[in-house]
Each structure stands twice: as C-alpha cells, then as structure tokens.
Coordinates of C-alpha atoms in Angstrom, one line a residue:
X47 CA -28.2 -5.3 12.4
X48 CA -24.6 -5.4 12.2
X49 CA -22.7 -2.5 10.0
X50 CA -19.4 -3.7 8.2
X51 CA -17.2 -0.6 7.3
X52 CA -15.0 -2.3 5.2
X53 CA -13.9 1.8 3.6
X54 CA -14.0 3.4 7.2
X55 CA -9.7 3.2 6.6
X56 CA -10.5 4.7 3.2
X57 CA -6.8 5.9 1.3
X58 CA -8.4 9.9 1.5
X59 CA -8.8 9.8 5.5
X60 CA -5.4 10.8 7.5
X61 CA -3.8 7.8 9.0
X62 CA -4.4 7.7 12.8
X63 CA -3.1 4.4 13.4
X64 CA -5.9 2.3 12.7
X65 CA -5.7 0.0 9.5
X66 CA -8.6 -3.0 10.7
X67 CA -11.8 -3.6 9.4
X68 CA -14.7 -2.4 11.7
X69 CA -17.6 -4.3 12.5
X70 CA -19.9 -2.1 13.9
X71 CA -22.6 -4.1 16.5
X72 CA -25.0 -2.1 15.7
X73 CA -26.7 -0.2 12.9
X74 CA -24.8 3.1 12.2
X75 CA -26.7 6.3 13.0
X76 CA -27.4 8.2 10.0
X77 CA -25.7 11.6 12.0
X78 CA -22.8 9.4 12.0
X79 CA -22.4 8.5 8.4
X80 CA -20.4 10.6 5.7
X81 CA -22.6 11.7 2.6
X82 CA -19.4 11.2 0.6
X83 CA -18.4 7.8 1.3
X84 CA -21.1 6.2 2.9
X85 CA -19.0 4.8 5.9
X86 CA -18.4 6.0 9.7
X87 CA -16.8 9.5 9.7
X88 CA -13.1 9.4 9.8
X89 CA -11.8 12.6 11.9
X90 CA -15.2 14.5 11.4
X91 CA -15.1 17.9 10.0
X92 CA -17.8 20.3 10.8
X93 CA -19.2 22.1 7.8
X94 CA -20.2 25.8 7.9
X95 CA -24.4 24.4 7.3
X96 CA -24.0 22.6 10.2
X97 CA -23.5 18.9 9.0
X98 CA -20.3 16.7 8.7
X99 CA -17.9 14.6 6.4
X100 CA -14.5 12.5 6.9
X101 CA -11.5 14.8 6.9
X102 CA -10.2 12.8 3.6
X103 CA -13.4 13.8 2.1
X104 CA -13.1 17.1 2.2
X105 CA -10.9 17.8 -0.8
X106 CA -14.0 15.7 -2.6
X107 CA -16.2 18.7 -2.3
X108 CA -15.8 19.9 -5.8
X109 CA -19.1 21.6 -6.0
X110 CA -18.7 23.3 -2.5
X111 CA -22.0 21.8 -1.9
X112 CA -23.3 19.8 1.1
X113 CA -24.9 16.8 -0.5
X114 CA -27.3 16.3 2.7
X115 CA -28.8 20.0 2.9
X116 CA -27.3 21.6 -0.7
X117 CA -26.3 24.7 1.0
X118 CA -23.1 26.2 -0.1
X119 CA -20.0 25.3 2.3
X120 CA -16.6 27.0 2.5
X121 CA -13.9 24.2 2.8
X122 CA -11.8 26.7 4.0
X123 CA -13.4 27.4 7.8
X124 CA -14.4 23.5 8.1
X125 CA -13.3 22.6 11.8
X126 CA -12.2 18.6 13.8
X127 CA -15.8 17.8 15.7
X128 CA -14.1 16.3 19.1
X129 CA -17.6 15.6 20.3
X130 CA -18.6 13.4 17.5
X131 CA -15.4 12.0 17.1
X132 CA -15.3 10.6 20.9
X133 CA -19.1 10.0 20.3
X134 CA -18.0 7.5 16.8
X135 CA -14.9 6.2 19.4
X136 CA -17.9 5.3 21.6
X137 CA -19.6 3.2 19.6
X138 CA -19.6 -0.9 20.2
X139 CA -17.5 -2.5 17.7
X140 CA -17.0 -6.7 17.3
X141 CA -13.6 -8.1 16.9
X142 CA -12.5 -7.2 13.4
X143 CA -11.6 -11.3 13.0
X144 CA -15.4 -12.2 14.5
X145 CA -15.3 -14.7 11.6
X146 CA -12.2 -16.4 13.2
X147 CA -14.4 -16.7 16.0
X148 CA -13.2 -14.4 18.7
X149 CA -16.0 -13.5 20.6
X150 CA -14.5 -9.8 21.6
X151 CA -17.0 -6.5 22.0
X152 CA -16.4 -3.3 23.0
X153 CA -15.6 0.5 21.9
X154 CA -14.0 1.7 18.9
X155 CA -11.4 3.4 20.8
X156 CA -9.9 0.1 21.9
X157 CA -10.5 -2.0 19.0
X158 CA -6.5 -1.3 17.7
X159 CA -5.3 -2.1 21.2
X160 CA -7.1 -5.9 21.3
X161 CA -7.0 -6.6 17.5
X162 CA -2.7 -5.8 17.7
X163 CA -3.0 -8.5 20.8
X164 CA -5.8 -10.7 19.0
X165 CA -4.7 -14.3 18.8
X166 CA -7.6 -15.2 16.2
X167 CA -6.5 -12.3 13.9
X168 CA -4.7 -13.3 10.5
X169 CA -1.4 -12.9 9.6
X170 CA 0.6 -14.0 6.8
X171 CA 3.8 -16.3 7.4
X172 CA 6.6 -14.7 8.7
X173 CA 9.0 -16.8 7.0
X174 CA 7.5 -15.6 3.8
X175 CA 5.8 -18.7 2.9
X176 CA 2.8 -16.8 1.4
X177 CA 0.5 -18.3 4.2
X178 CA -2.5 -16.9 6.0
X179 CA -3.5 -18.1 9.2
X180 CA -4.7 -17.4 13.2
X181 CA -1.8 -15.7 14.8
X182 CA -2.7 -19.0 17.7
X183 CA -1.9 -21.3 14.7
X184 CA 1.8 -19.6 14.1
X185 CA 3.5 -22.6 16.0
X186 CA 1.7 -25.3 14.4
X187 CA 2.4 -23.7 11.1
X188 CA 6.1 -23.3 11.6
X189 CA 6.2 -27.5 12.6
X190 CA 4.0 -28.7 10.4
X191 CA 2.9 -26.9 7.0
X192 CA 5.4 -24.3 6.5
X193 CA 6.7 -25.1 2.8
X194 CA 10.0 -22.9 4.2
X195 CA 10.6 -25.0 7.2
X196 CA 14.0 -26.4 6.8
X197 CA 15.4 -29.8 7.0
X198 CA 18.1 -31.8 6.8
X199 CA 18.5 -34.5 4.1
X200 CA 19.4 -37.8 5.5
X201 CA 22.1 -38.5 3.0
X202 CA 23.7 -35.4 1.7
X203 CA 23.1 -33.7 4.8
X204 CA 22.2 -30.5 2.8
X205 CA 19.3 -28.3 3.9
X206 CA 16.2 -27.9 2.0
X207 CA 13.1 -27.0 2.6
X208 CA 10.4 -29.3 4.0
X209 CA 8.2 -29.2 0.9
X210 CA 11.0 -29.6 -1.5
X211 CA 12.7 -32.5 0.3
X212 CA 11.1 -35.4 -1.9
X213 CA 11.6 -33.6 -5.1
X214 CA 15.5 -33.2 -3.8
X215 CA 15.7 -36.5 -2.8
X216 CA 14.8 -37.8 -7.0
X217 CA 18.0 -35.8 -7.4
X218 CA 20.0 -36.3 -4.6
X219 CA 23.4 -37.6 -5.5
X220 CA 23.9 -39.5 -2.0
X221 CA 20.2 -41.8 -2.1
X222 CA 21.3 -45.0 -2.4
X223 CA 20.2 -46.8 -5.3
X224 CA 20.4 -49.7 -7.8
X225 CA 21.1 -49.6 -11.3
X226 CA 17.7 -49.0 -13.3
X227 CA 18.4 -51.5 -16.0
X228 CA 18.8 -54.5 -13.2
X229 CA 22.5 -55.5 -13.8
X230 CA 24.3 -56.4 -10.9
X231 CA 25.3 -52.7 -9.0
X232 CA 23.3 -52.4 -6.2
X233 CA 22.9 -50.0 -3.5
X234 CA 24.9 -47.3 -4.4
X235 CA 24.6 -43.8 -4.4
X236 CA 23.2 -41.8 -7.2
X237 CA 26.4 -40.0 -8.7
X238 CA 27.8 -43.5 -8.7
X239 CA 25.1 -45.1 -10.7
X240 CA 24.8 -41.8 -12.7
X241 CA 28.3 -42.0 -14.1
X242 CA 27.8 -46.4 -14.3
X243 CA 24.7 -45.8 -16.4
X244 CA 27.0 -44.9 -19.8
X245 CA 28.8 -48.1 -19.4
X246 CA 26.0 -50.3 -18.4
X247 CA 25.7 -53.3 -20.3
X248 CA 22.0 -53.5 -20.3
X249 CA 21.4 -49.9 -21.3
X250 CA 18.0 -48.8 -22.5
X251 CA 15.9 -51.1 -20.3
X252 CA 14.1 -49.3 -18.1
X253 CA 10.4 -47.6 -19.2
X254 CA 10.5 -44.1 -20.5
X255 CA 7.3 -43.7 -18.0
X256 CA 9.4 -44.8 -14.8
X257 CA 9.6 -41.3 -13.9
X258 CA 5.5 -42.0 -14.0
X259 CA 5.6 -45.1 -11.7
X260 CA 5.8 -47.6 -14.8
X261 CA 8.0 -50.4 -12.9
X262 CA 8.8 -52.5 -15.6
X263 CA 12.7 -53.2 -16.9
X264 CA 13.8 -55.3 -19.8
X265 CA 16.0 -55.6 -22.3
X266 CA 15.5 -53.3 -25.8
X267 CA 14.0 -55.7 -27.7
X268 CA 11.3 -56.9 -24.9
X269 CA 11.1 -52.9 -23.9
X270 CA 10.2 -52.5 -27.6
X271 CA 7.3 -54.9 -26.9
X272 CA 6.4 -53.2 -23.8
X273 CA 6.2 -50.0 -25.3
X274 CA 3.2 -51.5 -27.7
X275 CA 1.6 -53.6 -25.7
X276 CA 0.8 -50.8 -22.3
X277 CA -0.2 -47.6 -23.7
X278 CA -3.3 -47.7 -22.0
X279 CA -1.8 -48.3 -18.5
X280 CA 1.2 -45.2 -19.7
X281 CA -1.8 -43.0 -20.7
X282 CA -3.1 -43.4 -17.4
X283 CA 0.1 -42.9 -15.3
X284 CA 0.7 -39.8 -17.2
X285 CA -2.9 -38.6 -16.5
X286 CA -2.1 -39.1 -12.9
X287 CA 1.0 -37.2 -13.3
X288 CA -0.5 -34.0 -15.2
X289 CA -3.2 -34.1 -12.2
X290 CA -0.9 -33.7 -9.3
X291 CA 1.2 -31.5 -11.5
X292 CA -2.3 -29.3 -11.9
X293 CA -3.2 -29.8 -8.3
X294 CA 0.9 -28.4 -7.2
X295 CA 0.0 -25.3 -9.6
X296 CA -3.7 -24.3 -8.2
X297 CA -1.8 -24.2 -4.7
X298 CA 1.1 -22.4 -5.9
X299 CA -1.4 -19.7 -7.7
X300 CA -3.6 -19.2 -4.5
X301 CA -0.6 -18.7 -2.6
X302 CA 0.4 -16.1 -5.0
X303 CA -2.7 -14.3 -5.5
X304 CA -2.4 -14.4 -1.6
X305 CA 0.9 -12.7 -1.5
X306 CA 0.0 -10.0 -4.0
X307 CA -3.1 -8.6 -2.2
X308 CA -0.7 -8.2 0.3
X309 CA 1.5 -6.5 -1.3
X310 CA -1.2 -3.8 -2.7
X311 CA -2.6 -3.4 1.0
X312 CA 1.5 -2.8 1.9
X313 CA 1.9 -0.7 -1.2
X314 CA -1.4 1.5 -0.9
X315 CA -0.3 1.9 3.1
X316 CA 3.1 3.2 2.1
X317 CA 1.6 5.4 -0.7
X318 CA -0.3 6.9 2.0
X319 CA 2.8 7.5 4.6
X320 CA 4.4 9.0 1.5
X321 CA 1.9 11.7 1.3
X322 CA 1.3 12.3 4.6
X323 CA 4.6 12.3 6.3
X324 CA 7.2 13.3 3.2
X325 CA 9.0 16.8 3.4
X326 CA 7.4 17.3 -0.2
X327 CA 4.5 17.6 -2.2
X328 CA 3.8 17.2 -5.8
X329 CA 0.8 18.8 -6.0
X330 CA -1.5 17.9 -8.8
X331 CA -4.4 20.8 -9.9
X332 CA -6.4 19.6 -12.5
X333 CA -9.0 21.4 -14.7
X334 CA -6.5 23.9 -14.4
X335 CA -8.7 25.9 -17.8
X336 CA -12.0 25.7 -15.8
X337 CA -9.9 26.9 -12.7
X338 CA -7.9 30.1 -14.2
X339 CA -11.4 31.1 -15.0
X340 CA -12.9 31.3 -11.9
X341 CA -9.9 33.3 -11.0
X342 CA -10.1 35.4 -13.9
X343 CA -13.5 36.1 -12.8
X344 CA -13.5 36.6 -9.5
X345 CA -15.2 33.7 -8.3
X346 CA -12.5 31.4 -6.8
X347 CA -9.6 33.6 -6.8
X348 CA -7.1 30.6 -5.1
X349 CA -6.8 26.6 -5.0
X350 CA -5.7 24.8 -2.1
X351 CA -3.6 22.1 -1.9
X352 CA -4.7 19.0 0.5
X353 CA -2.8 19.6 3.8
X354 CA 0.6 17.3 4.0
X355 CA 3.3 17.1 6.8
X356 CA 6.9 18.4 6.9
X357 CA 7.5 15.2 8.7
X358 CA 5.7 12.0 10.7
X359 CA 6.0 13.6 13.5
X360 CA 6.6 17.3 11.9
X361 CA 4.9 21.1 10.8
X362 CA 1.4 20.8 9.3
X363 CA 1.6 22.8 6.2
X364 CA -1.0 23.6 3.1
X365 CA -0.2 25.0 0.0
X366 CA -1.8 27.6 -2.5
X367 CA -1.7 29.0 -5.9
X368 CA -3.4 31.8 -7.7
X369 CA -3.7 31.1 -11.0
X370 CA -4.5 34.5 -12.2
X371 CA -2.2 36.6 -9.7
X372 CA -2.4 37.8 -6.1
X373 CA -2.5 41.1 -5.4
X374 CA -0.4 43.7 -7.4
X375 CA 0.5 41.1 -9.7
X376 CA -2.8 40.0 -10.7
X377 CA -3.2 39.7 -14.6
X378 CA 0.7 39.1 -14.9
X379 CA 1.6 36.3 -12.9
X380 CA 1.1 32.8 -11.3
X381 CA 1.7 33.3 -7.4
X382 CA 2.3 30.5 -5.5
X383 CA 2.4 30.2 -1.5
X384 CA 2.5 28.0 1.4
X385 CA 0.7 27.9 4.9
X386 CA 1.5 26.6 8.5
X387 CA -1.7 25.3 10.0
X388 CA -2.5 24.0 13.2
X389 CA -0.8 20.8 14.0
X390 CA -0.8 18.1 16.2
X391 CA 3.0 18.3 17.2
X392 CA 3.4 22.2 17.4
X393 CA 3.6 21.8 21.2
X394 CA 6.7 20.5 20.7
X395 CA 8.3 22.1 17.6
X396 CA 10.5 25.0 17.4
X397 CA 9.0 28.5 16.7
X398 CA 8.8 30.3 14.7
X399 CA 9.3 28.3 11.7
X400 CA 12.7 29.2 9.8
X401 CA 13.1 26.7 7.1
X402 CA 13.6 27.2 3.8
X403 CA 11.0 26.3 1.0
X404 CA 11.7 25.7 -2.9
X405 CA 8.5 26.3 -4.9
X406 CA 9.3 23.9 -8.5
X407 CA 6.9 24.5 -11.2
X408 CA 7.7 21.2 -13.3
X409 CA 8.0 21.0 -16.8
X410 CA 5.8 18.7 -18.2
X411 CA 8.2 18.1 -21.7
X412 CA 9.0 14.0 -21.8
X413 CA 12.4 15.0 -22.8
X414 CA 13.7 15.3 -19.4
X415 CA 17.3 16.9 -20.7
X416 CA 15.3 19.6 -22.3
X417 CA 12.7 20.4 -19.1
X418 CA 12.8 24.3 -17.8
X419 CA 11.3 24.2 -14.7
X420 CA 10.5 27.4 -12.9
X421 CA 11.7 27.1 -9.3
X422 CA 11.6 29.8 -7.1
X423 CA 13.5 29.3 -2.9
X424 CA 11.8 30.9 0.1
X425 CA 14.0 31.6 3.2
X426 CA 11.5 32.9 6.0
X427 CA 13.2 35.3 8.2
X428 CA 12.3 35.8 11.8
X429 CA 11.8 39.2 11.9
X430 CA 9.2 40.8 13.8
X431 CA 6.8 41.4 10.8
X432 CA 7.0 38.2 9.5
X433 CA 6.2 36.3 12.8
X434 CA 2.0 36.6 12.2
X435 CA 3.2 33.9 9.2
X436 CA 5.7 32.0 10.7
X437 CA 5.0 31.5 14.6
X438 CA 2.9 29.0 15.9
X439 CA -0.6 29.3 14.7
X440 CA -3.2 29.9 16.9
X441 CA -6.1 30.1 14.8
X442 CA -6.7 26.8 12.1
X443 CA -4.0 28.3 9.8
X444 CA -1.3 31.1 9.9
X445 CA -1.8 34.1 6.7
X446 CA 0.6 32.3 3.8
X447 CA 3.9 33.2 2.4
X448 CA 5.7 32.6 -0.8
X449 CA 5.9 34.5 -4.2
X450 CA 3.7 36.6 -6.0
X451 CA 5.6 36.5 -9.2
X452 CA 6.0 33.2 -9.3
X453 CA 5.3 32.5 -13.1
X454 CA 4.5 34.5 -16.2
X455 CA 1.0 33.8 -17.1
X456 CA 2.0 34.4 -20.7
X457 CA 4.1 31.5 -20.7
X458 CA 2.2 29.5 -18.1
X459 CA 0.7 27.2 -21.4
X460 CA 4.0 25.8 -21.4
X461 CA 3.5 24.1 -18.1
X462 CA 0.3 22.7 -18.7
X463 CA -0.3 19.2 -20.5
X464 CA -3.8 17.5 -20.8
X465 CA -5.4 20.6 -18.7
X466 CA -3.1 19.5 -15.6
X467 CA -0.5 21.8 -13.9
X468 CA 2.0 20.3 -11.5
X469 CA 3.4 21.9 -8.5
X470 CA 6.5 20.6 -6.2
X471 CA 6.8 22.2 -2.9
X472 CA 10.0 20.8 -0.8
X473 CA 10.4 21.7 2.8
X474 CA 14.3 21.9 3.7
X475 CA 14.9 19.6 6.6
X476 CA 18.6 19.5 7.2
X477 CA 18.2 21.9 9.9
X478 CA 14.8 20.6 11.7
X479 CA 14.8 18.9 14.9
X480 CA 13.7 15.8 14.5
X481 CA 11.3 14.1 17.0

C-alpha cells in the first residue's frame, strides 16, 4: 500500500525547507500519523499524555484535549520528539514525480536533495510561457513549443514570437503581395498595396469571407452574385473559422488556469515566509468574549500567540495577553507581553536580547483618520535583574516581559469588532545583526 501525503507541507507546519509531495512506499504507521490532520507528523511535538501532533497543529488544540486518548494536555510544556522525527526522516519515500516515471526510492531525509536535482520533476517555463513540463524536456521546449521563443520575420526583420509569427505576417507591411481585386500590381509589399487599394480601379471585388479562405474575386456586380449564390460554402468557412478560434481559446484557458495555480502555491508560500520570518506579528485572538471569561474566572488566565521569528534566520519569540489583568492589575487592565523561546539560531545571536518592542493595540474603526490605537514601546535593559528574561533561554522559553497596564479594560469594547481583538507586536531591527 502506497500513502500519498499530499497535506504533509500543510500551511500550519513551520517551513523546514521542504515544499514536495510525499509518496510514502509504504503504509504509514498509525504512531506516525497526526490525529489533527491525518498526514505524517510535521516536526512532532510530544504531548504531556504521552502521544503526538505536527508542530502547526498545535495551536488547533482548542479544546486542550488529545483526540487519541481525551486526556487533558497543556500546550504550554509540549516538547520537538527528535527520535520520531529522525524515525518519520527514516521512512522510504518514492520520487515525488513517480508519475513522470522516475524510478527513485529512498529516505525522507533525502527526498529534497534528489527531487531539487530530479530531471523528471515539473517545472513551469522559465520564459513565462505558462507551460508545465519534465525539467529533461526544458531544451526541447525552448526549440520547439515555446509560444515565447523569438524569431525573426523574414521581411520586416522585426522580432516576434514563434507562435505569433503567422498572425504577424497577415499584417506585416513588408509580405509581398498582389492587389486583392486582380488589377495589374503585383508583388508588392503590403503598405504599398494598402495605400493602392483606395485608388484601385476594381475596388470591391474580393469576398468579404477571404479573410475565411473564400478565394473568389470579381467585379461588384458578379461579387453581388457570388454573395447569393455560396452561402452554404461561407457558412462553412466561417464554421471552420469559429472552431480554430474555439480551439486557440481552450489552449489559452488551460494555460491560464495553469499559471494561476501557480500563482496560489507562490502566494500561499510567501504568506507563510511572511509569518514565519517577518519582525512583526498581527496577532489575531478570536472569541475574545468566551476568552475574557475564562480569565475572569480563573480558568485560563492568558492566551498565547503562535510562535513567529524576529527574522529568517533571527530570535524565536511568542507573545501573550491577559485579558483580565496580570498580577496587581488584574480587574483594571489588559496586559500584554512577549517571550524569547528556544531557537534554532541562538547559538549564533547576540545575548542578551536588547531590542526594543512596540506593543500596537489596533483600532478596529474603518475610518482609518479617526483610529486611536493604544501603543505601548518596550526597551529591555540589560541589567542584572532583567537578564532571567532577556539572555539566552535555556529552558523551552524565557519568563515574559512587556506591560501590565497595557489597556483599560473599561474601554477595551472599543477595540473589539465581531468578538475579535487584534494585536501588532513589532520587533525593532535597525540595530540586529543580521545573519
């Protein structure tokens, strides 16, 4: 049984490098399936019962409940499983372009490595044609089909493309050419016959279907007579014409349609990026009612954000909000504050982290001249009480910063529109080292 995990690059899971299907050459063990999403676990995060999902699924754990034993988890402790993720980079994978027919096997861990090299794999014309095709077939493309291979027209010596050079040549004012209404100018180019044809004497002779392949040319009076005595044979000419005219359009729509599932796989990539790797987030809580009354309660006192990056290569940060107060301000205020987790860089970032962060609660009014958004500018300083928040953490996360008084909760409705809050957290980078 062969396993196609189509979603294993689902948009939740952190990009890792790998955007290829994976064809799995045998059936998936059911330890190494996500309960969430069905497919392969994607950077596998150990829950506190003991089982695990994707790391994108995480934040998908609204009930805090493990779907496979329906314990209770706490997202917050969840930990990266290196043993099952080398065991998942273990597994034998076919060639994500099998169907191409490359006969490639081997482990997950390389699959990246031979599909980048693949020679079967598809690729879309460089040019910008629209095509698909091999990446063996480029060449052959390029010489033969490509409608934006250029050319060089024989009498104007102006360059158009290969699939546009008959359509240029009905035009071109260099083809040589006789007078369509059979007087005596003969072989002479197109401008020349253009600017003859108003002074013609036999004007009006040619077929209005000759654009059509009706050959026939005659004076008016016997065109006249033409005219009634072929609309049959015209009927059919344009019928002939409409098809090829239908037949140019299907093959301009697949090559569209073509282009624009491209485009989404390029846009949902770059939305991804965005998120990941920008020095901001605009964080979106939603059921922000339901929320404020766990808080209010007791019951889930804070909300975390979904882990984003200071840059691609930059601080690993999370943010949090209490939306009924932290601390001395509980009852009064919105606090807001930010984390530094473990990262994959921090080997090679500076410590401890000095740079400044602006907490923006946005106003949600569609007037943007009239918006008061409450912003509130963090500047960690290095001091020796402050480093258990700012140096490099050593545990998953480092004990958060920010501002307790962030907002007044009496004016907090003000901020919220169809039960949603939004939160913008920049991360100053004008002073970062970047790697």
């Amino acid at each position: 049984m062969v396993t196609i995990a189509g979603g294993y690059d689902h948009p939740n899971a952190p990009s890792d490098g790998s955007d290829v299907d994976v064809i799995f050459a045998d059936a998936l063990p059911e330890e190494l399936q996500c309960p969430l999403c069905s497919q392969a676990l994607r950077m596998p995060m150990r829950l506190t019962c003991g089982h695990a999902v994707c790391h994108g699924c995480v934040p998908e754990l609204k009930s805090k409940t493990c779907l496979k034993c329906t314990q209770q988890v706490d997202v917050s402790v969840v930990h990266l499983d290196r043993g099952l993720q080398k065991a998942i980079q273990q597994l034998q994978v076919k060639c994500s372009y099998v169907a191409n027919g490359c006969p490639w096997r081997g482990v997950l861990k390389d699959l990246q490595v031979h599909v980048n090299g693949c020679e079967l794999r598809d690729i879309v014309c460089p040019r910008g044609c629209g095509d698909f095709f091999p990446k063996k077939d480029e060449r052959k493309h390029f010489e033969t089909e490509c409608s934006k291979k250029m050319v060089v027209c024989e009498d104007c010596q102006k360059e158009v493309s290969q699939r546009g050079i008959e359509v240029h040549r009905k035009v071109c004012p260099m083809v040589l050419i006789s007078c369509p209404n059979q007087c005596e100018l003969l072989e002479r180019p197109r401008e020349e016959i253009n600017l003859h044809l108003a002074t013609c004497p036999k004007v009006g002779s040619s077929c209005p279907f000759a654009e059509f392949g009706c050959t026939y040319m005659g004076g008016r009076e016997l065109l006249q007579k033409h005219m009634k005595e072929e609309p049959i044979r015209h009927l059919s000419l344009l019928c002939d014409g409409v098809l090829e005219l239908k037949s140019l359009v299907s093959h301009m729509h697949l090559n569209m349609e073509k282009m624009i599932r491209n485009m989404q796989k390029l846009q949902t990539k770059s939305d991804i990026l965005e998120k990941l790797y920008g020095s901001q987030l605009v964080w979106r809580i939603d059921n922000v009612r339901q929320k404020q009354n766990e808080a209010r309660s007791g019951t889930r006192t804070t909300v975390f954000s979904t882990p984003f990056m200071s840059g691609r290569h930059g601080y690993k940060l999370i943010a949090s909000v209490a939306l009924y107060g932290d601390g001395p301000m509980r009852g009064q205020y919105l606090s807001v504050f930010i984390g530094i987790m473990k990262g994959e860089y921090d080997a090679i970032l500076a410590w401890p982290f000095v740079h400044k962060v602006t907490f923006t609660l946005m106003d949600p009014n569609p007037n943007v001249e009239e918006r008061n958004n409450v912003i509130y500018v963090v500047k960690p300083s290095s001091s020796r009480e402050n480093r258990p928040y700012l140096d490099r953490p050593i545990s998953e996360r480092n004990a958060s910063f920010g501002a307790q008084k962030f907002c007044d909760l009496e004016v907090l409705d003000n901020y919220v529109r169809d039960d949603v809050l939004y939160i913008k957290i920049n991360v100053d980078t004008e002073h970062m080292v970047v790697l």
